[in-house]
Amino acid sequence: MCHSWVKRIIRWDRNKLFRFVPLESDLSLKILTPLLPEFLKENTIIYFQKGKTYIRSDAILEIIKIMNFPINIFYAGKVIPKSFRDKLYTWVAAKRYKFGARYSSCPIPPREWTDRFLS
């Protein structure tokens, strides 16, 4: 599921604003260990923007907010209480292999997308 969402964001992000790092990478470990050590064991989305860190549903909403119309209209989901949004996020994350393909490791991105990944 993660891989399919990364592909979508890359396709939607015409201005190339987003860069991606797998949670298992050395760079993620270096960045996250001092900031969010509890999230290294989880499969969750973490988004850094202008010195702020967003996790789970907040990360998704912040990414959506930056996207162009019509995707950014889903930012209206911000009115839903965070506790409910995060419970929904956790439920979907737990069921992700029913909703998407399972990979033993992150697939290698196409050559034209390599500039979108930090290593």
Coordinates of N, CA and C in Angstrom, one line a residue:
M1 N 0.8 -1.2 0.0 CA 0.0 0.0 0.0 C 0.9 1.3 0.0
C2 N 1.9 1.2 0.8 CA 2.8 2.3 0.8 C 3.4 2.7 -0.5
H3 N 3.9 1.6 -1.2 CA 4.4 1.8 -2.6 C 3.4 2.4 -3.5
S4 N 2.2 2.0 -3.5 CA 1.2 2.5 -4.4 C 0.9 4.0 -4.1
W5 N 0.9 4.4 -2.8 CA 0.7 5.8 -2.5 C 1.9 6.6 -2.8
V6 N 3.1 6.1 -2.7 CA 4.2 6.9 -3.1 C 4.1 7.2 -4.6
K7 N 3.8 6.2 -5.4 CA 3.6 6.3 -6.8 C 2.6 7.4 -7.2
R8 N 1.4 7.4 -6.4 CA 0.4 8.4 -6.7 C 0.9 9.8 -6.4
I9 N 1.5 9.9 -5.2 CA 2.0 11.3 -4.8 C 3.0 11.8 -5.9
I10 N 3.9 10.9 -6.3 CA 4.9 11.4 -7.4 C 4.1 11.8 -8.6
R11 N 3.1 11.1 -9.0 CA 2.4 11.5 -10.2 C 1.6 12.8 -10.0
W12 N 1.0 13.0 -8.8 CA 0.3 14.2 -8.6 C 1.1 15.4 -8.3
D13 N 2.3 15.2 -7.8 CA 3.2 16.3 -7.4 C 4.0 16.8 -8.6
R14 N 3.4 17.6 -9.4 CA 4.0 18.1 -10.7 C 5.2 19.0 -10.4
N15 N 5.2 19.7 -9.2 CA 6.2 20.6 -8.9 C 7.4 19.9 -8.2
K16 N 7.3 18.6 -8.0 CA 8.4 17.9 -7.4 C 8.8 18.4 -6.0
L17 N 7.8 18.6 -5.2 CA 8.0 19.1 -3.8 C 8.4 18.0 -2.8
F18 N 7.9 16.8 -3.1 CA 8.1 15.7 -2.1 C 9.3 14.9 -2.5
R19 N 10.0 14.5 -1.4 CA 11.1 13.5 -1.5 C 10.7 12.4 -0.5
F20 N 11.2 11.2 -0.8 CA 10.8 10.0 0.0 C 12.0 9.3 0.5
V21 N 11.8 8.7 1.7 CA 12.8 7.9 2.3 C 12.1 6.7 3.0
P22 N 12.5 5.4 2.6 CA 11.9 4.3 3.3 C 12.3 4.3 4.8
L23 N 11.3 3.9 5.6 CA 11.6 3.8 7.1 C 12.7 2.9 7.4
E24 N 13.0 1.9 6.6 CA 14.1 1.0 6.9 C 15.5 1.5 6.5
S25 N 15.5 2.6 5.9 CA 16.8 3.1 5.4 C 17.7 3.6 6.5
D26 N 19.0 3.7 6.2 CA 20.0 4.3 7.1 C 19.7 5.7 7.4
L27 N 19.2 6.5 6.4 CA 18.9 7.9 6.5 C 17.7 8.1 7.5
S28 N 16.7 7.2 7.3 CA 15.6 7.3 8.2 C 16.0 7.0 9.7
L29 N 16.8 6.0 9.8 CA 17.3 5.7 11.2 C 18.0 6.8 11.8
K30 N 18.9 7.5 11.0 CA 19.7 8.6 11.5 C 18.8 9.8 11.9
I31 N 17.7 10.1 11.1 CA 16.8 11.2 11.3 C 15.9 10.9 12.5
L32 N 15.3 9.7 12.4 CA 14.2 9.4 13.3 C 14.6 8.9 14.7
T33 N 15.8 8.3 14.8 CA 16.2 7.8 16.1 C 16.2 8.8 17.2
P34 N 16.7 10.0 17.0 CA 16.6 11.0 18.0 C 15.3 11.7 18.2
L35 N 14.5 11.8 17.1 CA 13.2 12.5 17.1 C 12.1 11.6 17.5
L36 N 11.9 10.5 16.9 CA 10.7 9.6 17.0 C 11.1 8.1 17.1
P37 N 11.9 7.7 18.1 CA 12.3 6.4 18.2 C 11.2 5.3 18.2
E38 N 10.1 5.7 18.8 CA 8.9 4.8 18.9 C 8.3 4.4 17.5
F39 N 8.6 5.3 16.5 CA 8.0 5.0 15.2 C 8.8 4.2 14.3
L40 N 10.1 3.9 14.7 CA 10.9 3.0 13.9 C 10.4 1.6 13.8
K41 N 9.6 1.2 14.8 CA 9.1 -0.2 14.8 C 7.7 -0.2 14.1
E42 N 7.2 0.9 13.7 CA 5.8 1.0 13.1 C 6.0 1.2 11.6
N43 N 5.0 0.8 10.9 CA 4.8 1.1 9.5 C 3.9 2.3 9.4
T44 N 4.4 3.5 9.4 CA 3.6 4.7 9.4 C 4.2 5.7 8.6
I45 N 3.3 6.7 8.1 CA 3.8 7.8 7.4 C 4.3 8.9 8.3
I46 N 5.4 9.4 8.0 CA 6.0 10.6 8.7 C 6.4 11.6 7.7
Y47 N 5.9 12.8 7.9 CA 6.1 13.9 7.0 C 6.8 15.1 7.7
F48 N 7.9 15.5 7.1 CA 8.6 16.7 7.7 C 8.4 17.8 6.7
Q49 N 8.0 19.0 7.3 CA 7.8 20.2 6.5 C 8.2 21.4 7.3
K50 N 9.1 22.2 6.8 CA 9.4 23.5 7.5 C 9.7 23.3 9.0
G51 N 10.4 22.3 9.4 CA 10.8 22.1 10.8 C 9.7 21.4 11.6
K52 N 8.6 21.1 11.0 CA 7.5 20.4 11.8 C 7.5 19.0 11.3
T53 N 7.0 18.1 12.2 CA 6.9 16.7 12.0 C 5.4 16.3 12.1
Y54 N 4.9 15.6 11.1 CA 3.5 15.2 11.1 C 3.5 13.7 11.0
I55 N 2.6 13.0 11.7 CA 2.5 11.6 11.7 C 1.1 11.1 11.4
R56 N 0.9 10.0 10.8 CA -0.3 9.3 10.5 C -1.3 10.3 9.7
S57 N -2.5 10.4 10.2 CA -3.5 11.2 9.5 C -3.1 12.6 9.3
D58 N -2.4 13.2 10.3 CA -1.9 14.6 10.1 C -1.0 14.7 8.9
A59 N -0.1 13.7 8.8 CA 0.9 13.7 7.6 C 0.1 13.6 6.3
I60 N -0.9 12.7 6.3 CA -1.6 12.6 5.0 C -2.3 13.9 4.7
L61 N -3.0 14.5 5.7 CA -3.7 15.8 5.4 C -2.7 16.9 5.0
E62 N -1.6 17.0 5.6 CA -0.6 18.0 5.2 C -0.1 17.8 3.8
I63 N 0.1 16.6 3.4 CA 0.5 16.3 2.0 C -0.7 16.7 1.0
I64 N -1.9 16.3 1.4 CA -3.1 16.6 0.6 C -3.2 18.1 0.4
K65 N -3.0 18.8 1.5 CA -3.2 20.3 1.4 C -2.3 20.9 0.4
I66 N -1.1 20.4 0.2 CA -0.2 21.0 -0.8 C -0.5 20.6 -2.3
M67 N -1.2 19.5 -2.4 CA -1.6 19.0 -3.8 C -2.5 20.0 -4.5
N68 N -2.6 19.9 -5.8 CA -3.5 20.7 -6.6 C -4.9 20.2 -6.5
F69 N -5.8 21.0 -7.0 CA -7.2 20.7 -7.1 C -7.3 19.5 -8.1
P70 N -8.1 18.5 -7.9 CA -9.1 18.3 -6.9 C -8.7 17.6 -5.7
I71 N -7.4 17.1 -5.6 CA -7.0 16.3 -4.5 C -7.0 17.1 -3.2
N72 N -6.7 18.4 -3.3 CA -6.6 19.1 -2.1 C -7.9 19.4 -1.4
I73 N -9.0 19.1 -2.0 CA -10.3 19.2 -1.4 C -10.5 18.2 -0.2
F74 N -9.7 17.2 -0.2 CA -9.8 16.2 0.8 C -9.2 16.7 2.1
Y75 N -8.5 17.8 2.1 CA -8.0 18.5 3.3 C -9.2 18.8 4.2
A76 N -10.4 18.9 3.7 CA -11.5 19.1 4.6 C -11.7 18.1 5.7
G77 N -11.0 16.9 5.5 CA -11.0 15.9 6.5 C -10.4 16.3 7.8
K78 N -9.7 17.5 7.8 CA -9.1 18.0 9.0 C -10.2 18.3 10.1
V79 N -11.4 18.5 9.7 CA -12.5 18.8 10.7 C -12.8 17.5 11.5
I80 N -12.4 16.4 11.0 CA -12.7 15.1 11.7 C -11.7 15.1 12.9
P81 N -12.1 14.7 14.1 CA -11.2 14.7 15.2 C -10.0 13.8 15.0
K82 N -8.8 14.3 15.4 CA -7.6 13.6 15.2 C -7.6 12.1 15.7
S83 N -8.2 12.0 16.9 CA -8.3 10.6 17.5 C -9.0 9.6 16.6
F84 N -10.1 10.1 16.0 CA -10.8 9.2 15.1 C -10.0 9.0 13.8
R85 N -9.4 10.0 13.2 CA -8.6 9.9 12.0 C -7.5 8.9 12.2
D86 N -6.8 9.0 13.4 CA -5.7 8.1 13.6 C -6.1 6.7 13.9
K87 N -7.3 6.5 14.5 CA -7.8 5.2 14.6 C -8.1 4.6 13.3
L88 N -8.7 5.3 12.4 CA -9.0 4.9 11.0 C -7.7 4.6 10.3
Y89 N -6.7 5.4 10.5 CA -5.4 5.2 9.8 C -4.8 3.9 10.3
T90 N -4.8 3.7 11.6 CA -4.2 2.5 12.2 C -5.0 1.2 11.7
W91 N -6.3 1.3 11.6 CA -7.1 0.2 11.1 C -6.7 -0.1 9.7
V92 N -6.6 0.9 8.8 CA -6.2 0.7 7.4 C -4.8 0.1 7.3
A93 N -3.9 0.6 8.1 CA -2.5 0.2 8.1 C -2.4 -1.3 8.5
A94 N -3.3 -1.7 9.5 CA -3.3 -3.1 9.9 C -3.8 -4.0 8.8
K95 N -4.7 -3.5 8.0 CA -5.3 -4.3 6.9 C -4.7 -4.0 5.5
R96 N -3.6 -3.3 5.5 CA -3.0 -2.9 4.3 C -2.7 -4.0 3.3
Y97 N -2.4 -5.2 3.7 CA -2.1 -6.2 2.8 C -3.3 -6.8 2.1
K98 N -4.5 -6.5 2.7 CA -5.7 -6.9 2.1 C -6.1 -5.9 1.0
F99 N -5.6 -4.6 1.2 CA -5.9 -3.5 0.2 C -4.9 -3.3 -0.8
G100 N -3.6 -3.8 -0.6 CA -2.6 -3.6 -1.5 C -1.6 -4.7 -1.6
A101 N -0.7 -4.7 -2.5 CA 0.3 -5.7 -2.7 C 1.3 -5.7 -1.5
R102 N 1.9 -6.9 -1.3 CA 2.9 -7.0 -0.2 C 4.3 -7.2 -0.9
Y103 N 5.3 -6.4 -0.5 CA 6.6 -6.6 -1.0 C 7.5 -6.9 0.2
S104 N 8.5 -7.7 -0.1 CA 9.5 -8.1 1.0 C 10.4 -6.9 1.3
S105 N 10.6 -6.0 0.3 CA 11.3 -4.8 0.5 C 10.7 -3.7 -0.4
C106 N 11.1 -2.5 -0.3 CA 10.6 -1.4 -1.1 C 11.1 -1.7 -2.6
P107 N 10.1 -1.7 -3.5 CA 10.5 -1.8 -4.9 C 11.5 -0.7 -5.4
I108 N 12.3 -1.0 -6.3 CA 13.2 0.0 -6.9 C 12.4 0.9 -7.8
P109 N 12.5 2.3 -7.6 CA 11.7 3.2 -8.4 C 12.2 3.2 -9.9
P110 N 11.4 3.6 -10.8 CA 11.8 3.8 -12.2 C 12.9 4.8 -12.2
R111 N 13.8 4.7 -13.2 CA 14.9 5.6 -13.3 C 14.5 7.1 -13.3
E112 N 13.4 7.5 -13.9 CA 13.0 8.9 -14.0 C 12.5 9.4 -12.6
W113 N 12.3 8.5 -11.6 CA 11.9 9.0 -10.3 C 13.0 9.0 -9.3
T114 N 14.2 8.6 -9.6 CA 15.3 8.4 -8.7 C 15.6 9.7 -8.0
D115 N 15.4 10.9 -8.6 CA 15.7 12.2 -7.9 C 14.7 12.5 -6.8
R116 N 13.6 11.7 -6.7 CA 12.6 11.9 -5.7 C 12.8 11.1 -4.4
F117 N 13.9 10.3 -4.4 CA 14.2 9.5 -3.3 C 15.6 9.9 -2.7
L118 N 15.6 10.0 -1.4 CA 16.8 10.3 -0.7 C 17.4 9.0 -0.1
S119 N 18.7 8.9 -0.1 CA 19.3 7.6 0.4 C 20.4 7.9 1.3

